């Protein structure tokens, strides 16, 4: 298990009754998490101090209840990276703090390569991995189907001092973009992907993790340089084990390039306890 334990501006204060209590910089939020099936609260009094509470609706979706007026956005830092936090209409804040374990890995690998590295970030969301890669000196192509998320990624890059960094932002369906890159003959030293369980592209293209991941990995192999550095596949799909993703990378990338594959649950520690909240998995192919 990989635990994102180096945060200062983020804390998972407590979890109970299908919810988690989190500190994001100066503000404390309560958000739902279906994995929290226990009822015991460790920090009972802290729950009463929450600034906002996201309530799920039985009809689907949900809404925020604000105990105090919050800014539309505020910033938090992770080491030398800065991110803009914005409570969204579907419970998210724009950053998944457990992904810090991947940001550290990305920066370490790029800095240790001692050469120019070109990174492709697919399903790139608000650009946590993009910012980490660019901060380590890589050039990055950032691809996401949502224009709003790509604009947010640009804000995060600028806030991290990377406004002029070699980052190319693309609003497109991931599969269509990858197919065009293959035809163009473009190559990358590292590929990162954070695919959803289910999603739609800008023109209604349907993505289903268990159907589309293997063909996408096969396509991405054609984009790898002669001496690739790594591939990261994040997964949150409960019916597809990270072992399955590991098998896919073993049968494709490792078979061709060598190296090795790791698969780990990624998690956050719950404050004042020895408990961790799992937040998906990271499967990595790493060149020797």
CSV table of C-alpha atoms in Angstrom, one decimal:
chain,number,residue,atom,x,y,z
A,1,UNK,CA,0.0,0.0,0.0
A,2,UNK,CA,1.2,3.5,-0.9
A,3,UNK,CA,0.2,6.2,1.6
A,4,UNK,CA,0.2,9.9,0.7
A,5,UNK,CA,1.7,11.0,4.0
A,6,UNK,CA,3.7,14.1,3.2
A,7,UNK,CA,0.8,16.6,3.0
A,8,UNK,CA,0.9,19.7,5.2
A,9,UNK,CA,-2.1,21.6,3.6
A,10,UNK,CA,-4.4,18.6,3.5
A,11,UNK,CA,-5.5,16.3,6.4
A,12,UNK,CA,-8.0,13.4,6.5
A,13,UNK,CA,-9.3,14.2,10.0
A,14,UNK,CA,-11.8,11.4,10.4
A,15,UNK,CA,-14.1,9.0,8.6
A,16,UNK,CA,-17.5,7.5,9.7
A,17,UNK,CA,-21.0,6.7,8.5
A,18,UNK,CA,-20.2,6.9,4.8
A,19,UNK,CA,-18.5,10.3,5.1
A,20,UNK,CA,-15.0,11.7,5.4
A,21,UNK,CA,-14.0,14.9,7.3
A,22,UNK,CA,-11.1,16.7,5.5
A,23,UNK,CA,-9.0,19.8,6.1
A,24,UNK,CA,-8.2,21.6,2.8
A,25,UNK,CA,-5.9,24.5,3.8
A,26,UNK,CA,-8.0,26.8,6.0
A,27,UNK,CA,-11.3,25.1,5.4
A,28,UNK,CA,-12.9,21.8,6.6
A,29,UNK,CA,-15.3,19.9,4.4
A,30,UNK,CA,-17.4,16.8,4.9
A,31,UNK,CA,-17.8,14.7,1.8
A,32,UNK,CA,-19.4,11.2,1.1
A,33,UNK,CA,-17.3,8.1,0.7
A,34,UNK,CA,-19.1,4.8,0.2
A,35,UNK,CA,-16.1,2.8,1.5
A,36,UNK,CA,-16.5,4.2,5.0
A,37,UNK,CA,-18.9,1.5,6.3
A,38,UNK,CA,-18.1,1.9,10.0
A,39,UNK,CA,-19.9,4.2,12.4
A,40,UNK,CA,-17.2,5.0,15.0
A,41,UNK,CA,-15.9,8.6,15.0
A,42,UNK,CA,-12.4,9.2,16.3
A,43,UNK,CA,-12.6,13.0,16.4
A,44,UNK,CA,-16.2,13.6,17.4
A,45,UNK,CA,-15.9,17.3,18.1
A,46,UNK,CA,-14.1,18.1,14.9
A,47,UNK,CA,-17.2,17.2,12.8
A,48,UNK,CA,-19.1,20.1,14.4
A,49,UNK,CA,-16.5,22.6,13.1
A,50,UNK,CA,-17.0,21.7,9.4
A,51,UNK,CA,-17.3,24.7,7.1
A,52,UNK,CA,-19.3,22.8,4.4
A,53,UNK,CA,-21.1,19.5,4.0
A,54,UNK,CA,-21.9,17.7,0.8
A,55,UNK,CA,-25.2,15.8,1.0
A,56,UNK,CA,-26.0,13.1,-1.5
A,57,UNK,CA,-29.6,13.1,-2.9
A,58,UNK,CA,-31.6,9.9,-3.1
A,59,UNK,CA,-32.5,11.0,-6.7
A,60,UNK,CA,-28.8,11.2,-7.6
A,61,UNK,CA,-26.2,13.8,-7.4
A,62,UNK,CA,-26.3,16.1,-4.3
A,63,UNK,CA,-25.5,19.6,-3.1
A,64,UNK,CA,-23.3,21.5,-0.7
A,65,UNK,CA,-24.6,22.9,2.6
A,66,UNK,CA,-22.4,25.8,3.7
A,67,UNK,CA,-22.0,26.5,7.4
A,68,UNK,CA,-19.9,29.6,6.5
A,69,UNK,CA,-19.2,31.5,3.3
A,70,UNK,CA,-16.3,30.0,1.5
A,71,UNK,CA,-14.3,31.6,-1.3
A,72,UNK,CA,-15.0,30.4,-4.8
A,73,UNK,CA,-11.5,29.0,-4.9
A,74,UNK,CA,-8.4,28.8,-2.6
A,75,UNK,CA,-4.9,27.3,-2.9
A,76,UNK,CA,-3.1,24.5,-1.2
A,77,UNK,CA,0.5,23.3,-1.6
A,78,UNK,CA,2.1,20.0,-1.8
A,79,UNK,CA,5.8,20.4,-1.5
A,80,UNK,CA,6.7,22.7,-4.5
A,81,UNK,CA,3.3,22.3,-6.2
A,82,UNK,CA,0.4,24.6,-5.8
A,83,UNK,CA,-3.2,23.7,-6.6
A,84,UNK,CA,-6.5,25.6,-6.8
A,85,UNK,CA,-9.3,24.1,-4.8
A,86,UNK,CA,-13.0,24.6,-5.8
A,87,UNK,CA,-15.9,22.7,-4.3
A,88,UNK,CA,-17.8,21.3,-7.3
A,89,UNK,CA,-21.4,20.4,-7.8
A,90,UNK,CA,-20.6,16.6,-7.7
A,91,UNK,CA,-18.7,16.6,-4.4
A,92,UNK,CA,-15.1,16.9,-5.8
A,93,UNK,CA,-12.7,19.7,-5.1
A,94,UNK,CA,-10.4,19.4,-8.1
A,95,UNK,CA,-7.6,17.4,-6.5
A,96,UNK,CA,-7.3,13.8,-5.3
A,97,UNK,CA,-4.8,14.1,-2.5
A,98,UNK,CA,-3.9,10.4,-2.5
A,99,UNK,CA,-2.3,11.0,-6.0
A,100,UNK,CA,0.6,12.7,-4.2
A,101,UNK,CA,2.3,9.3,-4.2
A,102,UNK,CA,2.3,9.3,-8.0
A,103,UNK,CA,3.4,12.9,-8.1
A,104,UNK,CA,6.5,12.0,-6.0
A,105,UNK,CA,7.2,9.0,-8.2
A,106,UNK,CA,6.8,11.0,-11.4
A,107,UNK,CA,9.2,13.8,-10.2
A,108,UNK,CA,11.8,11.3,-8.9
A,109,UNK,CA,11.8,9.3,-12.2
A,110,UNK,CA,12.0,12.4,-14.5
A,111,UNK,CA,14.7,14.1,-12.4
A,112,UNK,CA,16.7,10.8,-12.2
A,113,UNK,CA,16.6,10.3,-16.0
A,114,UNK,CA,19.1,13.0,-16.7
A,115,UNK,CA,17.7,13.6,-20.2
A,116,UNK,CA,14.9,15.3,-21.9
A,117,UNK,CA,11.6,13.5,-21.1
A,118,UNK,CA,8.3,13.9,-23.0
A,119,UNK,CA,5.2,12.9,-21.1
A,120,UNK,CA,1.7,12.1,-22.3
A,121,UNK,CA,-1.0,12.6,-19.6
A,122,UNK,CA,-4.4,11.0,-20.6
A,123,UNK,CA,-7.7,11.7,-18.8
A,124,UNK,CA,-5.6,14.4,-17.2
A,125,UNK,CA,-8.3,16.2,-15.2
A,126,UNK,CA,-7.0,19.3,-13.4
A,127,UNK,CA,-3.4,18.4,-14.1
A,128,UNK,CA,-1.9,17.2,-10.8
A,129,UNK,CA,0.4,14.8,-12.7
A,130,UNK,CA,1.0,17.3,-15.5
A,131,UNK,CA,2.2,19.9,-12.9
A,132,UNK,CA,4.4,17.3,-11.2
A,133,UNK,CA,6.0,16.2,-14.5
A,134,UNK,CA,6.5,19.8,-15.8
A,135,UNK,CA,8.0,20.9,-12.4
A,136,UNK,CA,10.6,18.1,-12.8
A,137,UNK,CA,11.5,19.5,-16.2
A,138,UNK,CA,9.5,17.3,-18.6
A,139,UNK,CA,7.5,18.6,-21.6
A,140,UNK,CA,3.9,17.4,-21.3
A,141,UNK,CA,0.9,16.8,-23.5
A,142,UNK,CA,-2.2,17.1,-21.3
A,143,UNK,CA,-5.4,15.5,-22.7
A,144,UNK,CA,-8.9,15.6,-21.3
A,145,UNK,CA,-12.3,15.7,-22.8
A,146,UNK,CA,-13.6,18.5,-20.5
A,147,UNK,CA,-12.7,22.0,-21.5
A,148,UNK,CA,-13.4,23.2,-18.0
A,149,UNK,CA,-10.9,20.8,-16.5
A,150,UNK,CA,-8.3,21.7,-19.0
A,151,UNK,CA,-8.7,25.4,-18.1
A,152,UNK,CA,-8.4,24.5,-14.4
A,153,UNK,CA,-5.2,22.6,-15.2
A,154,UNK,CA,-3.8,25.7,-16.8
A,155,UNK,CA,-4.6,27.6,-13.6
A,156,UNK,CA,-2.8,25.0,-11.5
A,157,UNK,CA,0.3,25.1,-13.8
A,158,UNK,CA,0.4,28.9,-13.5
A,159,UNK,CA,0.0,28.8,-9.7
A,160,UNK,CA,3.0,26.4,-9.6
A,161,UNK,CA,5.1,28.8,-11.6
A,162,UNK,CA,4.7,26.8,-14.8
A,163,UNK,CA,2.8,29.2,-17.0
A,164,UNK,CA,5.6,29.2,-19.6
A,165,UNK,CA,6.5,25.6,-19.2
A,166,UNK,CA,6.3,23.3,-22.3
A,167,UNK,CA,2.8,22.0,-21.7
A,168,UNK,CA,0.4,21.4,-24.6
A,169,UNK,CA,-3.2,21.3,-23.5
A,170,UNK,CA,-5.7,19.3,-25.6
A,171,UNK,CA,-9.5,19.1,-25.3
A,172,UNK,CA,-10.3,15.8,-27.0
A,173,UNK,CA,-11.5,12.2,-26.7
A,174,UNK,CA,-8.5,10.3,-25.5
A,175,UNK,CA,-8.7,7.3,-27.9
A,176,UNK,CA,-9.2,9.6,-30.9
A,177,UNK,CA,-6.2,11.7,-29.9
A,178,UNK,CA,-4.0,8.6,-29.3
A,179,UNK,CA,-4.9,7.3,-32.8
A,180,UNK,CA,-4.0,10.6,-34.4
A,181,UNK,CA,-0.7,10.7,-32.5
A,182,UNK,CA,0.1,7.2,-33.8
A,183,UNK,CA,-0.5,8.4,-37.4
A,184,UNK,CA,1.7,11.5,-36.8
A,185,UNK,CA,4.5,9.3,-35.5
A,186,UNK,CA,4.9,11.1,-32.2
A,187,UNK,CA,6.7,9.4,-29.4
A,188,UNK,CA,6.7,9.7,-25.6
A,189,UNK,CA,9.0,8.6,-22.8
A,190,UNK,CA,6.3,8.3,-20.2
A,191,UNK,CA,2.5,7.9,-20.3
A,192,UNK,CA,0.1,8.5,-17.4
A,193,UNK,CA,-3.6,7.7,-17.5
A,194,UNK,CA,-6.3,8.2,-15.0
A,195,UNK,CA,-9.3,6.6,-16.7
A,196,UNK,CA,-12.8,6.7,-15.2
A,197,UNK,CA,-14.9,3.7,-14.6
A,198,UNK,CA,-17.4,5.1,-17.2
A,199,UNK,CA,-17.3,8.3,-19.2
A,200,UNK,CA,-18.3,10.2,-22.3
A,201,UNK,CA,-16.1,12.1,-24.7
A,202,UNK,CA,-16.9,15.6,-26.1
A,203,UNK,CA,-18.9,14.1,-28.9
A,204,UNK,CA,-20.7,11.4,-26.9
A,205,UNK,CA,-17.9,8.8,-27.2
A,206,UNK,CA,-18.5,6.1,-24.5
A,207,UNK,CA,-15.6,4.9,-22.3
A,208,UNK,CA,-16.0,1.7,-20.2
A,209,UNK,CA,-12.9,0.8,-18.3
A,210,UNK,CA,-13.1,-3.0,-18.6
A,211,UNK,CA,-13.8,-2.8,-22.4
A,212,UNK,CA,-11.5,0.0,-23.4
A,213,UNK,CA,-8.4,-0.2,-21.2
A,214,UNK,CA,-6.6,-3.1,-23.0
A,215,UNK,CA,-7.1,-1.7,-26.5
A,216,UNK,CA,-5.9,1.7,-25.3
A,217,UNK,CA,-2.7,0.2,-23.7
A,218,UNK,CA,-2.0,-1.6,-27.0
A,219,UNK,CA,-2.4,1.6,-28.9
A,220,UNK,CA,-0.2,3.5,-26.4
A,221,UNK,CA,2.7,1.0,-27.0
A,222,UNK,CA,3.0,2.5,-30.5
A,223,UNK,CA,3.6,5.9,-28.9
A,224,UNK,CA,6.5,4.9,-26.6
A,225,UNK,CA,10.0,6.0,-27.4
A,226,UNK,CA,12.9,3.5,-27.9
A,227,UNK,CA,13.9,4.0,-24.2
A,228,UNK,CA,10.7,4.7,-22.3
A,229,UNK,CA,10.7,5.6,-18.6
A,230,UNK,CA,7.4,4.5,-17.1
A,231,UNK,CA,3.6,4.1,-17.5
A,232,UNK,CA,1.1,4.8,-14.7
A,233,UNK,CA,-2.5,3.5,-14.9
A,234,UNK,CA,-4.7,4.7,-12.0
A,235,UNK,CA,-7.9,2.6,-11.5
A,236,UNK,CA,-11.0,3.0,-9.3
A,237,UNK,CA,-13.1,0.3,-10.9
A,238,UNK,CA,-14.2,-2.1,-8.1
A,239,UNK,CA,-15.0,-4.9,-10.5
A,240,UNK,CA,-11.6,-4.8,-12.1
A,241,UNK,CA,-8.7,-5.6,-9.7
A,242,UNK,CA,-5.4,-3.8,-10.0
A,243,UNK,CA,-4.0,-7.3,-10.6
A,244,UNK,CA,-5.9,-7.4,-13.9
A,245,UNK,CA,-4.3,-4.0,-14.8
A,246,UNK,CA,-0.9,-5.4,-13.8
A,247,UNK,CA,-1.6,-8.5,-16.1
A,248,UNK,CA,-2.4,-6.1,-19.0
A,249,UNK,CA,0.9,-4.2,-18.6
A,250,UNK,CA,2.8,-7.5,-18.2
A,251,UNK,CA,1.4,-8.9,-21.4
A,252,UNK,CA,2.0,-5.7,-23.4
A,253,UNK,CA,4.6,-3.2,-22.3
A,254,UNK,CA,6.8,-5.4,-20.1
A,255,UNK,CA,6.7,-8.2,-22.8
A,256,UNK,CA,8.1,-5.8,-25.3
A,257,UNK,CA,10.4,-3.5,-23.3
A,258,UNK,CA,11.3,-5.5,-20.3
A,259,UNK,CA,11.3,-3.8,-17.0
A,260,UNK,CA,8.8,-4.7,-14.2
A,261,UNK,CA,5.2,-3.9,-13.1
A,262,UNK,CA,4.0,-3.0,-9.7
A,263,UNK,CA,0.4,-2.6,-8.4
A,264,UNK,CA,-0.4,-1.0,-5.2
A,265,UNK,CA,-3.5,0.3,-3.4
A,266,UNK,CA,-3.1,4.0,-2.8
A,267,UNK,CA,-4.5,5.5,0.4
A,268,UNK,CA,-4.7,8.3,3.0
A,269,UNK,CA,-4.0,8.0,6.7
A,270,UNK,CA,-6.8,8.9,9.0
A,271,UNK,CA,-5.5,11.4,11.6
A,272,UNK,CA,-4.7,10.2,15.1
A,273,UNK,CA,-5.2,6.5,14.0
A,274,UNK,CA,-3.4,3.6,12.4
A,275,UNK,CA,-6.2,3.4,9.9
A,276,UNK,CA,-5.9,4.2,6.2
A,277,UNK,CA,-8.6,5.0,3.7
A,278,UNK,CA,-8.0,3.2,0.3
A,279,UNK,CA,-8.5,5.5,-2.7
A,280,UNK,CA,-8.0,3.3,-5.7
A,281,UNK,CA,-4.9,1.7,-7.1
A,282,UNK,CA,-1.8,2.7,-9.1
A,283,UNK,CA,-0.3,0.2,-11.5
A,284,UNK,CA,3.1,1.1,-12.9
A,285,UNK,CA,5.3,-0.3,-15.5
A,286,UNK,CA,8.9,0.8,-14.8
A,287,UNK,CA,11.9,0.4,-17.1
A,288,UNK,CA,15.0,-1.0,-15.6
